[in-house]
Coordinates of C-alpha atoms in Angstrom, one line a residue:
M1 CA 123.4 -53.6 139.8
Y2 CA 121.2 -50.7 138.5
R3 CA 118.6 -50.3 135.7
V4 CA 115.2 -48.8 135.6
Q5 CA 112.4 -50.6 133.9
T6 CA 108.9 -49.4 132.9
S7 CA 105.8 -51.1 131.7
L8 CA 102.5 -50.0 130.3
T9 CA 100.9 -50.8 133.6
L10 CA 103.4 -48.6 135.5
L11 CA 103.1 -45.7 133.0
L12 CA 99.3 -45.8 133.2
S13 CA 99.4 -45.8 137.0
L14 CA 101.6 -42.7 136.8
A15 CA 99.4 -40.9 134.2
T16 CA 96.2 -41.5 136.3
A17 CA 96.1 -38.7 138.8
I18 CA 93.5 -39.0 141.6
A19 CA 90.7 -36.6 141.0
G20 CA 90.1 -34.5 144.1
S21 CA 87.9 -31.8 145.3
V22 CA 88.3 -29.5 148.3
V23 CA 85.4 -29.5 150.8
H24 CA 84.6 -28.3 154.3
H25 CA 83.8 -31.1 156.7
D26 CA 81.3 -29.1 158.6
D27 CA 78.5 -30.2 160.9
S28 CA 76.7 -31.8 158.0
F29 CA 79.6 -34.3 157.3
Q30 CA 79.2 -37.7 158.9
P31 CA 82.4 -39.8 159.1
D32 CA 82.1 -43.5 158.8
H33 CA 84.0 -44.1 162.0
I34 CA 85.0 -41.9 164.9
L35 CA 88.1 -42.6 167.1
R36 CA 88.8 -40.4 170.2
V37 CA 92.2 -40.6 171.7
T38 CA 92.5 -39.8 175.4
A39 CA 95.2 -40.3 178.1
Q40 CA 94.0 -41.4 181.6
N41 CA 94.4 -43.9 184.3
Y42 CA 93.4 -47.4 183.1
T43 CA 93.4 -50.9 184.6
E44 CA 94.8 -53.9 182.9
A45 CA 96.3 -57.1 184.3
C46 CA 95.2 -55.9 187.8
T47 CA 97.4 -52.9 187.6
T48 CA 96.4 -49.3 187.0
R49 CA 98.6 -47.3 184.6
Y50 CA 98.3 -43.8 182.9
S51 CA 97.7 -44.9 179.3
V52 CA 96.7 -43.6 175.9
L53 CA 93.3 -45.1 174.9
V54 CA 91.1 -45.1 171.8
N55 CA 87.4 -44.5 172.7
G56 CA 88.2 -45.2 176.4
T57 CA 89.5 -48.7 176.0
S58 CA 92.6 -50.8 175.1
P59 CA 92.3 -52.3 172.6
G60 CA 90.0 -49.7 170.9
P61 CA 86.9 -50.6 168.9
E62 CA 87.1 -53.0 165.9
L63 CA 86.8 -51.2 162.6
R64 CA 85.4 -53.0 159.6
L65 CA 86.1 -51.6 156.1
T66 CA 85.2 -53.0 152.7
E67 CA 87.8 -53.4 149.9
G68 CA 87.4 -50.9 147.1
Q69 CA 85.2 -48.6 149.2
V70 CA 86.3 -45.3 150.7
S71 CA 85.9 -44.8 154.4
W72 CA 86.4 -41.5 156.3
I73 CA 87.8 -42.1 159.9
R74 CA 87.8 -39.0 162.1
V75 CA 90.4 -39.2 164.8
Y76 CA 90.0 -36.6 167.7
N77 CA 93.1 -35.9 169.8
D78 CA 91.4 -35.3 173.2
M79 CA 94.7 -35.3 175.1
K80 CA 95.8 -32.0 176.7
D81 CA 99.5 -31.9 175.8
D82 CA 100.5 -34.6 173.4
N83 CA 100.4 -35.1 169.7
T84 CA 99.0 -38.3 168.1
T85 CA 98.3 -39.9 164.8
I86 CA 96.7 -43.2 163.7
H87 CA 98.4 -45.5 161.2
W88 CA 96.4 -48.2 159.3
H89 CA 98.9 -51.0 159.7
G90 CA 99.2 -53.0 156.5
L91 CA 96.9 -51.0 154.3
T92 CA 99.9 -49.9 152.3
A93 CA 99.5 -47.1 149.7
F94 CA 95.8 -47.4 149.2
T95 CA 95.0 -44.2 151.2
A96 CA 95.2 -40.5 150.4
P97 CA 98.7 -39.1 150.5
F98 CA 98.5 -37.7 154.1
S99 CA 96.6 -40.7 155.5
D100 CA 99.4 -43.1 156.4
G101 CA 99.6 -41.6 159.9
T102 CA 103.4 -41.3 160.2
P103 CA 104.6 -38.1 161.8
A104 CA 107.8 -36.6 160.4
A105 CA 107.4 -38.8 157.3
S106 CA 104.0 -38.3 155.7
Q107 CA 102.0 -35.9 157.8
W108 CA 102.1 -33.4 160.6
P109 CA 100.8 -35.1 163.8
I110 CA 97.4 -34.2 165.1
P111 CA 97.9 -31.5 167.8
A112 CA 96.2 -31.7 171.2
G113 CA 92.6 -30.4 170.9
H114 CA 92.4 -31.0 167.1
F115 CA 91.0 -33.7 164.9
F116 CA 92.0 -35.1 161.4
D117 CA 89.8 -36.9 158.9
Y118 CA 91.7 -39.9 157.4
E119 CA 90.6 -41.1 153.9
V120 CA 91.2 -44.8 153.6
K121 CA 90.4 -46.9 150.6
P122 CA 91.5 -50.6 150.9
G123 CA 92.5 -51.9 147.5
I124 CA 90.6 -54.8 145.8
G125 CA 92.0 -58.0 146.8
T126 CA 93.2 -56.8 150.2
A127 CA 90.5 -58.3 152.3
G128 CA 92.1 -59.6 155.5
T129 CA 93.3 -58.9 159.0
Y130 CA 94.9 -55.6 160.0
F131 CA 95.0 -53.2 162.9
Y132 CA 95.4 -49.5 163.6
H133 CA 97.7 -47.8 166.1
S134 CA 99.2 -44.5 167.1
H135 CA 102.6 -43.8 165.5
V136 CA 103.7 -41.3 168.0
G137 CA 106.4 -42.3 170.7
F138 CA 105.2 -45.2 172.8
Q139 CA 101.5 -44.6 172.5
A140 CA 100.9 -47.8 170.4
V141 CA 101.5 -50.0 173.5
T142 CA 97.9 -49.2 174.3
A143 CA 96.5 -46.8 171.5
K144 CA 95.4 -49.4 169.0
G145 CA 92.6 -51.7 167.8
P146 CA 91.7 -54.4 165.3
L147 CA 90.8 -53.4 161.7
I148 CA 89.2 -55.9 159.4
V149 CA 88.9 -55.5 155.6
D150 CA 85.9 -57.4 154.3
S151 CA 85.7 -58.7 150.7
N152 CA 82.9 -58.0 148.3
D153 CA 82.8 -61.7 147.6
D154 CA 82.5 -64.7 149.9
P155 CA 85.9 -65.7 151.5
P156 CA 87.7 -68.5 149.7
F157 CA 87.4 -70.8 152.7
G158 CA 84.2 -71.8 154.4
Y159 CA 83.7 -71.4 158.2
H160 CA 80.7 -70.6 160.4
E161 CA 81.9 -67.7 162.5
E162 CA 85.1 -65.8 163.2
R163 CA 86.8 -64.4 166.3
T164 CA 89.5 -61.7 166.6
I165 CA 92.4 -62.3 169.0
M166 CA 94.6 -59.3 169.7
L167 CA 97.9 -59.8 171.5
S168 CA 99.6 -57.1 173.3
D169 CA 102.1 -56.2 176.1
F170 CA 101.6 -54.6 179.4
F171 CA 104.3 -52.4 181.0
N172 CA 104.0 -51.0 184.5
E173 CA 105.9 -47.7 183.7
T174 CA 104.1 -44.9 181.8
D175 CA 104.9 -44.2 178.2
K176 CA 106.8 -40.9 179.2
K177 CA 109.0 -42.7 181.8
I178 CA 109.8 -45.4 179.3
I179 CA 110.8 -43.0 176.6
D180 CA 112.8 -40.8 179.0
G181 CA 114.8 -43.9 180.0
L182 CA 115.4 -45.1 176.5
T183 CA 116.7 -41.7 175.4
S184 CA 118.5 -40.6 178.5
S185 CA 122.1 -40.7 179.5
P186 CA 122.7 -42.9 181.3
F187 CA 120.4 -45.3 179.4
K188 CA 117.6 -46.9 181.3
W189 CA 115.8 -49.9 179.9
S190 CA 112.0 -50.1 179.9
G191 CA 112.0 -53.4 181.7
E192 CA 110.5 -56.5 180.3
T193 CA 106.8 -57.0 179.7
S194 CA 104.8 -57.8 182.7
A195 CA 102.0 -59.5 181.1
I196 CA 100.8 -60.8 177.7
L197 CA 97.3 -59.4 177.1
V198 CA 94.7 -61.2 174.9
N199 CA 92.0 -58.7 173.8
G200 CA 93.2 -56.5 176.7
Q201 CA 92.9 -59.1 179.4
S202 CA 95.4 -61.1 181.4
R203 CA 95.7 -62.7 184.8
Q204 CA 98.9 -63.9 186.5
R205 CA 99.2 -66.8 188.9
T206 CA 100.4 -64.2 191.4
N207 CA 97.1 -62.3 191.1
S208 CA 95.4 -63.7 194.3
T209 CA 93.3 -60.6 194.4
G210 CA 91.9 -58.2 191.8
S211 CA 89.1 -58.4 189.3
C212 CA 91.3 -59.2 186.2
Q213 CA 90.5 -62.3 184.3
L214 CA 91.8 -64.4 181.6
A215 CA 90.4 -63.7 178.2
S216 CA 87.6 -66.1 177.0
I217 CA 87.3 -67.1 173.3
C218 CA 83.8 -68.7 173.2
I219 CA 83.0 -71.2 170.6
E220 CA 80.2 -73.8 169.8
P221 CA 80.7 -77.6 169.5
G222 CA 81.0 -78.9 165.9
L223 CA 81.4 -75.5 164.2
S224 CA 84.4 -74.2 162.2
Y225 CA 86.0 -70.9 163.1
R226 CA 88.3 -68.4 161.6
L227 CA 90.6 -67.0 164.3
R228 CA 92.2 -63.8 163.4
F229 CA 95.4 -63.4 165.4
I230 CA 96.9 -59.8 165.5
G231 CA 100.5 -59.4 166.9
A232 CA 100.1 -55.9 168.4
T233 CA 102.8 -56.3 171.0
A234 CA 105.3 -53.6 171.8
L235 CA 108.3 -55.8 172.4
S236 CA 107.3 -59.5 172.7
F237 CA 107.9 -62.1 170.0
L238 CA 105.4 -64.9 170.8
S239 CA 104.7 -68.6 170.4
L240 CA 101.0 -69.6 170.7
S241 CA 99.4 -72.9 171.0
I242 CA 95.9 -74.1 171.9
E243 CA 95.6 -77.1 174.1
S244 CA 94.4 -80.2 172.2
H245 CA 93.6 -78.2 169.0
D246 CA 95.5 -77.9 165.7
L247 CA 95.3 -75.0 163.4
S248 CA 95.4 -74.4 159.6
I249 CA 96.9 -71.1 158.4
I250 CA 94.9 -69.5 155.6
E251 CA 96.0 -65.8 155.7
A252 CA 99.2 -63.9 156.5
D253 CA 99.2 -60.1 156.6
G254 CA 96.2 -59.7 154.5
H255 CA 97.0 -62.3 151.9
Y256 CA 95.2 -65.7 151.5
T257 CA 97.5 -68.7 151.5
K258 CA 97.1 -72.3 150.7
P259 CA 96.1 -74.1 153.9
L260 CA 99.1 -75.1 156.1
N261 CA 98.5 -77.2 159.1
T262 CA 100.4 -76.3 162.3
S263 CA 100.3 -77.0 166.0
F264 CA 101.6 -73.5 166.9
L265 CA 102.1 -69.9 165.7
Q266 CA 105.1 -67.7 166.0
I267 CA 104.0 -64.1 165.9
G268 CA 106.1 -61.0 165.9
S269 CA 105.0 -57.5 166.6
G270 CA 103.0 -56.3 163.5
Q271 CA 102.3 -59.7 162.1
R272 CA 98.8 -61.1 161.6
Y273 CA 97.6 -64.6 160.8
S274 CA 94.2 -66.1 160.2
V275 CA 93.7 -69.8 161.0
L276 CA 90.9 -72.3 160.6
L277 CA 89.9 -74.2 163.8
K278 CA 87.5 -77.1 163.8
A279 CA 85.6 -77.2 167.0
K280 CA 85.3 -80.5 168.8
S281 CA 81.9 -82.3 168.7
E282 CA 79.8 -82.6 171.8
A283 CA 80.6 -86.3 171.9
V284 CA 84.3 -85.8 172.0
L285 CA 83.9 -83.1 174.7
K286 CA 82.0 -85.5 176.9
R287 CA 84.7 -88.2 176.5
A288 CA 87.4 -85.6 177.4
G289 CA 85.4 -84.5 180.4
K290 CA 86.2 -80.8 179.9
R291 CA 84.8 -77.9 178.0
Q292 CA 87.6 -75.3 178.2
F293 CA 91.1 -75.5 177.0
Y294 CA 94.1 -73.1 177.5
I295 CA 95.6 -70.9 174.9
Q296 CA 99.2 -70.9 175.9
I297 CA 101.3 -67.8 174.9
T298 CA 105.1 -67.7 175.5
T299 CA 107.6 -65.0 174.9
L300 CA 110.7 -65.9 172.8
E301 CA 114.2 -64.5 172.6
R302 CA 113.9 -62.6 175.9
P303 CA 116.2 -62.7 178.9
K304 CA 113.4 -64.3 180.9
T305 CA 110.6 -66.5 179.4
L306 CA 107.0 -65.3 180.4
T307 CA 104.1 -67.7 179.8
N308 CA 100.5 -66.4 179.9
Y309 CA 97.1 -67.8 179.1
A310 CA 93.7 -67.2 177.7
V311 CA 90.8 -69.7 177.5
L312 CA 89.1 -71.4 174.6
H313 CA 85.6 -72.1 176.0
Y314 CA 82.9 -74.3 174.6
S315 CA 79.6 -72.7 175.5
S316 CA 77.2 -74.5 177.8
G317 CA 75.2 -73.7 180.8
T318 CA 78.5 -73.6 182.9
P319 CA 80.5 -70.3 182.8
A320 CA 84.1 -70.4 181.9
D321 CA 86.6 -70.4 184.8
L322 CA 88.7 -67.3 184.1
T323 CA 90.5 -66.8 187.3
T324 CA 92.3 -70.2 187.6
V325 CA 95.8 -70.0 186.1
P326 CA 97.8 -73.3 185.6
L327 CA 100.4 -74.1 188.1
S328 CA 102.6 -75.5 185.3
P329 CA 102.1 -75.1 181.6
P330 CA 99.8 -77.7 180.1
L331 CA 101.9 -77.6 176.8
P332 CA 105.6 -78.0 176.3
T333 CA 107.6 -74.7 176.7
A334 CA 108.0 -73.2 173.3
K335 CA 111.4 -72.5 171.7
T336 CA 112.2 -70.3 168.7
V337 CA 111.9 -72.0 165.3
Q338 CA 114.4 -70.1 163.2
G339 CA 113.0 -69.1 159.8
W340 CA 109.6 -70.4 160.8
L341 CA 107.3 -70.7 157.5
D342 CA 110.1 -69.5 155.3
H343 CA 109.5 -71.1 151.8
K344 CA 106.5 -73.0 153.2
L345 CA 103.6 -70.5 152.9
E346 CA 102.2 -70.3 149.4
C347 CA 99.8 -67.9 147.8
L348 CA 96.3 -69.3 147.5
H349 CA 96.3 -68.2 143.8
P350 CA 99.3 -67.9 141.5
D351 CA 101.1 -64.6 141.8
H352 CA 102.7 -63.8 138.5
A353 CA 103.9 -60.4 139.7
F354 CA 106.8 -61.9 141.8
P355 CA 109.9 -60.2 140.6
T356 CA 112.7 -62.6 139.4
L357 CA 116.3 -61.9 140.1
N358 CA 116.8 -60.7 136.5
E359 CA 114.2 -57.9 137.2
V360 CA 115.9 -56.6 140.2
T361 CA 117.4 -53.2 139.3
R362 CA 119.2 -52.5 142.7
R363 CA 120.1 -54.3 145.8
I364 CA 120.1 -52.3 149.0
I365 CA 121.9 -53.9 152.0
I366 CA 120.9 -52.3 155.4
D367 CA 123.3 -53.2 158.2
V368 CA 121.6 -53.3 161.5
H369 CA 123.4 -53.1 164.8
Q370 CA 123.2 -51.6 168.3
N371 CA 125.8 -48.9 169.6
V372 CA 126.2 -49.1 173.4
S373 CA 127.7 -46.3 175.5
D374 CA 126.0 -44.4 178.3
H375 CA 123.4 -43.8 175.6
V376 CA 122.1 -46.8 173.6
I377 CA 120.9 -46.5 169.9
W378 CA 120.1 -48.7 167.0
L379 CA 121.7 -47.9 163.8
Q380 CA 121.0 -48.7 160.1
N381 CA 124.1 -48.2 157.9
G382 CA 125.6 -46.2 160.7
Y383 CA 122.7 -43.8 161.2
D384 CA 119.7 -43.7 163.6
W385 CA 116.3 -42.1 162.7
V386 CA 113.9 -40.6 165.3
Q387 CA 110.8 -38.5 165.0
S388 CA 112.6 -35.4 165.6
F389 CA 114.5 -35.8 162.4
P390 CA 113.7 -34.2 160.0
Q391 CA 112.3 -30.9 161.4
S392 CA 109.2 -31.2 159.1
P393 CA 107.6 -34.2 157.4
Y394 CA 109.4 -35.3 154.2
L395 CA 106.2 -35.4 152.2
V396 CA 105.4 -31.9 153.3
D397 CA 108.9 -30.8 152.1
I398 CA 108.3 -32.5 148.8
Y399 CA 105.2 -30.6 148.2
T400 CA 106.6 -27.3 149.2
G401 CA 109.8 -27.9 147.1
R402 CA 112.1 -27.8 150.2
L403 CA 113.2 -31.3 149.5
D404 CA 115.3 -31.9 146.3
T405 CA 114.3 -35.5 145.4
G406 CA 116.5 -35.5 142.3
G407 CA 119.6 -34.4 144.3
L408 CA 119.1 -36.9 147.1
Y409 CA 118.6 -39.7 144.6
Q410 CA 121.8 -38.9 142.8
R411 CA 123.7 -38.7 146.2
A412 CA 122.4 -42.1 147.3
I413 CA 123.4 -43.8 143.9
S414 CA 126.8 -42.2 143.9
Q415 CA 127.5 -43.4 147.4
G416 CA 126.9 -47.0 146.3
H417 CA 124.6 -48.3 149.0
G418 CA 121.4 -46.4 148.1
F419 CA 121.4 -44.3 151.2
D420 CA 121.4 -40.6 151.4
N421 CA 123.1 -39.7 154.7
I422 CA 122.1 -36.0 154.5
T423 CA 118.3 -36.6 154.5
R424 CA 118.8 -40.1 156.0
T425 CA 116.5 -41.6 153.4
F426 CA 116.5 -44.4 150.8
P427 CA 115.2 -43.0 147.5
A428 CA 113.9 -45.0 144.6
R429 CA 112.4 -44.2 141.2
I430 CA 109.1 -45.4 139.9
G431 CA 109.7 -48.6 137.9
E432 CA 112.6 -49.9 139.9
V433 CA 112.6 -53.4 141.4
L434 CA 114.5 -53.3 144.7
E435 CA 116.0 -56.2 146.6
I436 CA 116.3 -55.0 150.2
V437 CA 118.4 -57.0 152.6
W438 CA 118.3 -56.5 156.4
Q439 CA 121.6 -57.7 157.7
N440 CA 121.9 -58.3 161.5
R441 CA 125.3 -57.6 163.0
G442 CA 126.7 -57.9 166.5
T443 CA 126.6 -54.9 168.8
F444 CA 129.7 -52.6 168.3
T445 CA 130.9 -53.1 171.8
N446 CA 130.0 -56.5 173.0
G447 CA 128.6 -58.4 169.9
G448 CA 125.0 -58.7 171.3
L449 CA 122.2 -59.5 169.0
D450 CA 118.4 -59.2 168.9
V451 CA 115.4 -60.3 166.9
H452 CA 113.6 -57.7 164.8
P453 CA 110.1 -57.7 163.2
F454 CA 110.6 -55.4 160.2
H455 CA 107.5 -53.7 158.8
A456 CA 107.1 -51.8 155.5
H457 CA 104.6 -49.0 154.9
G458 CA 103.5 -48.1 151.4
R459 CA 103.9 -51.4 149.7
H460 CA 103.7 -55.1 150.6
F461 CA 107.0 -56.8 149.8
Y462 CA 107.8 -60.3 148.5
D463 CA 109.5 -62.0 151.4
I464 CA 112.3 -64.1 149.7
G465 CA 113.5 -65.7 153.1
G466 CA 116.2 -65.4 155.7
G467 CA 119.1 -67.3 157.0
D468 CA 122.2 -67.3 159.3
G469 CA 125.4 -65.5 158.6
E470 CA 125.6 -63.1 155.7
Y471 CA 123.2 -62.8 152.7
N472 CA 124.4 -64.7 149.6
A473 CA 122.1 -63.9 146.6
T474 CA 123.3 -67.0 144.6
S475 CA 122.5 -69.6 147.2
N476 CA 119.3 -67.9 148.1
E477 CA 118.2 -67.9 144.5
E478 CA 118.5 -71.7 144.5
R479 CA 116.2 -71.9 147.5
L480 CA 113.7 -69.8 145.6
K481 CA 113.5 -72.2 142.6
S482 CA 111.4 -74.6 144.7
S483 CA 109.1 -72.0 146.3
R484 CA 106.9 -69.0 145.4
P485 CA 107.3 -66.2 147.9
I486 CA 104.2 -64.6 149.3
Q487 CA 103.6 -60.9 150.0
R488 CA 104.0 -59.7 153.6
D489 CA 104.2 -56.4 155.3
T490 CA 106.1 -57.6 158.4
S491 CA 108.7 -60.3 158.6
M492 CA 111.2 -61.5 161.2
L493 CA 114.9 -60.8 161.2
Y494 CA 116.3 -63.7 163.5
R495 CA 119.6 -63.5 165.3
Y496 CA 120.5 -67.2 165.4
R497 CA 122.7 -66.7 168.6
E498 CA 122.7 -64.3 171.5
K499 CA 126.2 -63.0 170.9
T500 CA 128.8 -62.8 168.2
T501 CA 132.0 -60.7 167.6
P502 CA 131.3 -57.0 167.2
L503 CA 129.7 -56.2 163.8
A504 CA 129.9 -59.8 162.6
P505 CA 126.9 -60.9 160.5
S506 CA 124.4 -63.1 162.2
G507 CA 121.2 -63.4 160.3
W508 CA 119.6 -61.7 157.4
R509 CA 116.1 -61.1 155.9
A510 CA 115.6 -60.2 152.2
W511 CA 112.6 -58.6 150.3
R512 CA 111.7 -57.7 146.8
V513 CA 109.6 -54.6 146.2
R514 CA 108.2 -53.2 142.9
V515 CA 108.2 -49.4 143.2
T516 CA 104.8 -48.4 141.8
E517 CA 103.2 -45.8 144.0
A518 CA 104.9 -42.5 144.8
G519 CA 105.2 -41.5 148.5
V520 CA 107.2 -41.4 151.7
W521 CA 107.1 -44.7 153.5
M522 CA 108.5 -45.8 156.9
F523 CA 110.4 -49.2 156.9
H524 CA 111.1 -50.0 160.5
C525 CA 111.5 -52.5 163.3
H526 CA 108.1 -52.8 165.0
V527 CA 109.4 -53.2 168.5
L528 CA 108.4 -49.8 170.1
Q529 CA 111.5 -49.6 172.2
H530 CA 113.8 -50.1 169.2
M531 CA 111.9 -47.4 167.2
V532 CA 112.3 -44.9 170.0
M533 CA 116.0 -45.8 170.1
G534 CA 116.4 -45.0 166.4
M535 CA 115.6 -48.3 164.5
Q536 CA 113.7 -46.7 161.6
T537 CA 114.3 -45.9 158.0
V538 CA 112.5 -43.8 155.4
F539 CA 112.1 -44.8 151.7
I540 CA 111.0 -42.1 149.2
F541 CA 109.4 -43.7 146.2
G542 CA 109.3 -41.4 143.1
D543 CA 110.4 -37.9 142.6
R544 CA 108.4 -34.6 143.3
N545 CA 106.8 -34.8 139.8
D546 CA 105.6 -38.3 140.5
V547 CA 104.1 -37.3 143.9
M548 CA 102.3 -34.3 142.3
A549 CA 101.0 -36.3 139.3
Q550 CA 99.7 -39.0 141.6
S551 CA 97.8 -36.8 143.9
D552 CA 97.3 -33.3 142.4
P553 CA 98.5 -30.1 144.1
V554 CA 97.9 -30.2 147.8
D555 CA 96.1 -27.6 149.9
A556 CA 98.1 -25.4 152.3
G557 CA 96.2 -26.7 155.3
Y558 CA 98.1 -30.0 155.1
L559 CA 101.5 -28.3 155.0
T560 CA 101.6 -26.6 158.3
Y561 CA 101.3 -28.0 161.9
G562 CA 97.8 -27.5 163.0
G563 CA 96.8 -26.1 159.6
S564 CA 93.3 -25.8 158.3
A565 CA 93.1 -29.5 157.4
Y566 CA 93.1 -30.2 161.1
G567 CA 89.8 -29.2 162.8
N568 CA 89.1 -28.1 166.3
T569 CA 86.2 -26.5 168.3
T570 CA 86.5 -23.2 166.4
H571 CA 86.7 -24.4 162.7
S572 CA 85.8 -27.3 160.5
P573 CA 88.6 -28.8 158.5
V574 CA 89.2 -28.0 154.9
V575 CA 89.8 -31.4 153.4
R576 CA 90.8 -32.6 149.9
Q577 CA 88.9 -35.7 149.0
Y578 CA 91.1 -37.8 146.8
F579 CA 88.7 -40.6 145.9
D580 CA 85.2 -40.6 144.5

């Protein structure tokens, strides 16, 4: 199916170029936030590891932005040898063209000893929970931090206070050793996560010595809280419950939802949820005879289950016990709920922009499977994508005219599946409505399957569900008649079984996307190991004229590695300001 639609809104968005001016960010310029990326020995979970950090810690500092307002975030690469970037996970296209933070896609990385000023403008209506992280190699395992977008108005739900809870993985091996193993012949797996960290803290029952502690989330009796959960894991798909407390989901990936009561959360890498928690009263606590409760976190879909803990502590004169780890889980061991929340979460306010099946101009099916030999890779429609391909960022090549956007679009359409195998990109025109189907298939050699949290840059998608077997548009459309899909930026492709016959379908996830903003956007599995092994795709929205019309001609300093847009100790950066 193929047709292109336009509307007055889309035409106006194309006709409105972003007014920009070129300025020197000299010593008189004061960024709103400063992040410094370093690599050094760092201790987590009672183990010291050489890690990439932001402002000397992992996670890095919490950033708070306001919707509709421009923030300048200066990122220093203080490492000696490695490149870095910072990606504003979930903030979609509401940034300047080179501010998405994806090397080889939308910008040259920040060289060692340089810095880059990111111009970030969260859109109106995007207040919610996000995070930032490096998009180079395996750095995001530690180089990350929470990012909260505040509303200009009061939030739609009342609560007294809020707490941010960031979930991440700990690996004993260094980033370099992990990447070397994943890309070598013979292949060497990274190993499983050694600990689930909560706000950078974890303690195992085996830690009889060491100063590491369980994380403590401190609350007051009788108050109501917004808990912001951020799934910043590298590998782990998690189930989380709080002993003797129920939750009510009110936000998913930056979008408010109608309250949905639940006793647990399932959180994949890249996903975020806000929940409301009503604290127990002082009288109830006295009857219970306890003031702290365990937050139980369990890995799903891995060869071996790992259960770790944090503490929900009611403040009093008695400090929390952060060294005692339960001998056995206080809650039942979690199991995967296939399709959790599918067709259950609803928008808080009606969303009339959801594209119907009749509006879809093209369906793109992306077959996902692993290829195993002495070297193991993940393929999408038969191709892998890694940061060394292409040789220069696609967006740079669009500006310089080296990338023929018209030619690659025609090739992709003529091949029938929407994929251009020469540039390894999925092109789309402004005004199209895409239905993108991620189709899980058994490994080519042994039929093995895995779970994948797929994340989209550039545009939030309407998640229209998932299921077992192979995608069937007709039957899924029947399911959609009784639900109103919400927008997400990360959703789970389940496997439904551990193995099947080679290349047999076993699970799908489908999205609908309105192509409105021009740009180069990564769509990828958010498991870092899978990304390193090739599980990434690139979508190019719009042609060169669309890109130029949306952002004006760009300055040469953005188009070369270490160009004048990247400052260092000898010169201030020459920066184009895209927003007033």
